[in-house]
Amino acid sequence: MQASLKSQHTQPEATWKSRFQEWWFRNRALIGFAFIFPWFAGFIIFDAAPFIYNLYLSFTDYQIGTVGTPPWIGFENYIKIFTEDKFFGKSMYNTVYYLGFSVPLRLIFAFLIALILNLRVRGMELYRTLFYVPSVVPLVAATVIFAGFLNTRYGFLNQFLVLIGAMPVRWLSSPDAIKPSLILLSLWGFGGQMIIFLAGLQGIPEDLYEAAAIDGGTGWHRLLYITIPLMTPTIFFNLLLGLIGGFQIFEQVFILLGTNGGPLQAGLVYMLHVYNKAFRDFEFGYSAALSVILFLIIFVLTLMLVFTSNRWVFYGDAQDDDG
Amino acid sequence: MKHSLMLRIAIALGILLSFGLMPAAADCDGEIIELEFMNWWGAAREAYMDELIGHFQEENPCVRVINQVQPWDNRAELLATAAASSNPPGIIMSTRPETYQFAINGLIIPIDAYVEAHGTDLGVFYDGEIGLQYWNGELYGLPMPTAGGLTGLMIYNKNLLRDAGFDPEDPPDTWQELEEMAAAITVADPMGIDVLGAAAGSTSATAGADAEFVAWLYTNNGKYVSDDGRTLLFNSPEGVETLEWMVNLTNNINGGTENIIDFFQDTSFSQGDHPWYDDQQAFLHINTSFFGHFNVADPDGYADTDSWGTMLRPYNGDNPDAHSAGTTGYNYSGAWAYTIPAVHPPEMQEAAFKFAEFIGVHPQGGCAFLFRQSRPSPVKECNENPAYYDVNPYWSVVLEGLALDTPVQITPIQGQLAEILSNNIEEAYFGVKSPADALNDAHAEMQKLLDEFWAEFDADNM
């Protein structure tokens, strides 16, 4: 009797559940789209549409005060960039210089710190938090702190240099020191990459290290033949993001050096040039063309990295998976 | 709970009372027009401006002016973005190059019709001041403060002169005397400058290097541009000599432009953290806003005229035709006016003009506002107030400096020209180019742009 009652009670529930599952299965594609719709809508409104509009503007002479449709000038902006704009080459050089040093340095630094933070030591949670905290400090605040840190007369860095008998450095006033200062500042935000490395490190199976230890492998061998190869997907990911972000460096330079990029425009990075053309010279069409060129450079570089990644990034034994 | 209720009642009463106390809301018969006033009268001047607005609203109860003081950093970008937007402020404080730029792009309206309709007497202004606000024969704003008094005056620290063995009542008249005193006063070490005699630039050697060069150029009997504004003249022998002197002062006496940049890093005269206030600078070129800022930041120091003095900008003693001089209307931070955006409806523009007129010519407008800062007014009669001698111990020097100012012709592309000149001068400071090459290169690039501008302008105005 009791069993019968239970059956009566659970029967409709089971039916409802199975109907729901059936409906869910039948409409799974639709539901999937519904879930990604907020992102998709955001992408269309905030990324794709502005990108297309920017692309259109790059072929126009859109300036301050332009009323109605800006005049179409074809490739004139692009031709001017490559033939007349002396700050295009300079800003690109400054940006590539910055990237060339800051991206590898930050990768190495973040990787080393992640290795240390992956050790089994008491209170490690505290150390991890301490190393990550700088990354949650807003960039503007961090830059202002750095401005004081780099002050020639009163800054900590020069006080330290003098203390050890070295000559003080004109961090923000000498054209030769400006780019190294920016590179130094870029290390501040290594925490994000460090966390990704840490997650990657924790995904490496322990038995690989145990096998290496049995075979007599030293710590150096383990790092070189197990950790680094298995971390290459993470290194690749961080490298890609670092390059994309590095090309877009702007706020810290703007705050430290102003729109001119400091003495002799030694810190005039590409995005600052784009900004100046738009909001200082009010040549919005020209500025749009500059940003399209930056997009193309990043796009081509990303493609190159992706296509060459199979030569150095270890994605596991793909043939086994296929087979 | 009780506290919360009391607090709510107090806030509600406060809001009611504040509405009740507003003269514009109390006495207006018709609809109130809200006028957003974008300006840069920050620091102590904000309260003075609020007072001015209060007086204006008493006379114009249907206009409510919202005082929107903006930060100085990135001022030009902020202003232009606001002016070009579809909803700009009702009235904008802009410099002469910006006024011209907005005028030529149709972003602001000429005010000649309003001047005529209101019977505004433009004769109250100095000719040189109101004259700077015309572009292509049309008037775009009324001036306040003066465009003059921007570069012709310098202040100096008598204590530092005394300590170095110079007569504090006999400041330098010539470049050569200035150089001699600066060399004796400047104290530097590997960390930079501790006490600065004089810099070729006002705050840094590189920010606005073009404006400082042009200011010194006129004290060597040089000219920036021809009177019709079409031919650049700054790379003359006088120009080259001027830049050579500036580079020498910067590199040989002050130890390089890096020293100067570091010395002024993150300091502001209006905020009271400028080296001047710590007796670390002997000679300082600054505009007449200095008096008000000094009085607010260090009232005791301001009152002690035994410790500081005012002088005219020294001239090249080796050039028999040179004399102390100043320029008006060149600087990117000078010749301010109050301009009216074109997109607003006529009633808003009418209200904006009323306010601009009040600022410009009313005794309780710019006249009183500038008096409180001990600085001169573009209205002749205001400066004749004998009380100025009480609030400004060097008022006679100020008037002398104003009389020596020379207007400089500029065009709406002044911003671009200034940037080219500034960058080339910077290259001369850093030894990348000789002063002569720097000026010649700048001249070639700038004249090309200027020729293109005038060709287009002439074609449009045929």
CSV table of N, CA, C and O in Angstrom, one decimal, chain B residues 17-30 32 57-58 60-64:
chain,number,residue,atom,x,y,z
B,17,LEU,N,14.9,74.7,2.1
B,17,LEU,CA,15.5,76.0,2.4
B,17,LEU,C,16.4,76.5,1.3
B,17,LEU,O,16.4,77.7,0.9
B,18,SER,N,17.3,75.6,0.8
B,18,SER,CA,18.2,76.0,-0.2
B,18,SER,C,17.5,76.4,-1.5
B,18,SER,O,18.0,77.4,-2.1
B,19,PHE,N,16.4,75.8,-1.8
B,19,PHE,CA,15.7,76.2,-3.0
B,19,PHE,C,15.1,77.6,-2.7
B,19,PHE,O,15.1,78.5,-3.5
B,20,GLY,N,14.6,77.8,-1.5
B,20,GLY,CA,14.0,79.0,-1.1
B,20,GLY,C,15.0,80.2,-1.1
B,20,GLY,O,14.6,81.3,-1.4
B,21,LEU,N,16.2,79.9,-0.8
B,21,LEU,CA,17.2,81.0,-0.7
B,21,LEU,C,17.8,81.3,-2.1
B,21,LEU,O,18.5,82.3,-2.3
B,22,MET,N,17.5,80.5,-3.1
B,22,MET,CA,18.1,80.8,-4.4
B,22,MET,C,17.4,82.0,-5.1
B,22,MET,O,16.2,81.9,-5.3
B,23,PRO,N,18.1,83.1,-5.3
B,23,PRO,CA,17.5,84.2,-5.9
B,23,PRO,C,16.8,84.0,-7.2
B,23,PRO,O,15.7,84.5,-7.5
B,24,ALA,N,17.5,83.1,-8.1
B,24,ALA,CA,17.0,82.9,-9.4
B,24,ALA,C,15.6,82.2,-9.3
B,24,ALA,O,14.7,82.6,-10.1
B,25,ALA,N,15.4,81.3,-8.4
B,25,ALA,CA,14.1,80.6,-8.3
B,25,ALA,C,13.1,81.5,-7.7
B,25,ALA,O,11.9,81.4,-8.0
B,26,ALA,N,13.5,82.3,-6.8
B,26,ALA,CA,12.5,83.1,-6.0
B,26,ALA,C,11.8,84.2,-6.8
B,26,ALA,O,10.6,84.4,-6.7
B,27,ASP,N,12.6,84.9,-7.7
B,27,ASP,CA,12.1,86.1,-8.3
B,27,ASP,C,11.8,86.0,-9.8
B,27,ASP,O,11.3,86.9,-10.4
B,28,CYS,N,12.0,84.8,-10.3
B,28,CYS,CA,11.8,84.7,-11.8
B,28,CYS,C,10.3,84.5,-12.1
B,28,CYS,O,9.6,83.7,-11.5
B,29,ASP,N,9.8,85.3,-13.1
B,29,ASP,CA,8.4,85.2,-13.5
B,29,ASP,C,8.2,84.1,-14.5
B,29,ASP,O,7.2,83.5,-14.5
B,30,GLY,N,9.2,83.9,-15.3
B,30,GLY,CA,9.0,82.9,-16.4
B,30,GLY,C,9.8,81.7,-16.1
B,30,GLY,O,9.9,81.3,-15.0
B,32,ILE,N,13.0,79.3,-15.9
B,32,ILE,CA,14.4,79.4,-15.5
B,32,ILE,C,15.3,78.7,-16.5
B,32,ILE,O,15.0,77.6,-16.9
B,57,GLN,N,22.9,86.6,-10.8
B,57,GLN,CA,21.6,86.0,-10.7
B,57,GLN,C,20.6,86.9,-10.0
B,57,GLN,O,19.4,86.9,-10.3
B,58,GLU,N,21.2,87.8,-9.2
B,58,GLU,CA,20.3,88.8,-8.6
B,58,GLU,C,19.7,89.7,-9.6
B,58,GLU,O,18.6,90.1,-9.6
B,60,ASN,N,19.6,88.9,-12.9
B,60,ASN,CA,19.0,88.0,-13.9
B,60,ASN,C,18.4,86.8,-13.3
B,60,ASN,O,18.9,85.7,-13.4
B,61,PRO,N,17.2,87.0,-12.6
B,61,PRO,CA,16.7,85.9,-11.8
B,61,PRO,C,16.2,84.7,-12.6
B,61,PRO,O,16.1,83.6,-12.1
B,62,CYS,N,16.0,84.9,-13.9
B,62,CYS,CA,15.6,83.7,-14.7
B,62,CYS,C,16.7,82.9,-15.3
B,62,CYS,O,16.5,82.0,-16.1
B,63,VAL,N,18.0,83.3,-14.9
B,63,VAL,CA,19.1,82.5,-15.4
B,63,VAL,C,19.8,81.9,-14.2
B,63,VAL,O,20.2,82.6,-13.2
B,64,ARG,N,19.9,80.6,-14.2
B,64,ARG,CA,20.7,79.9,-13.1
B,64,ARG,C,22.0,79.4,-13.7
B,64,ARG,O,22.0,78.5,-14.5
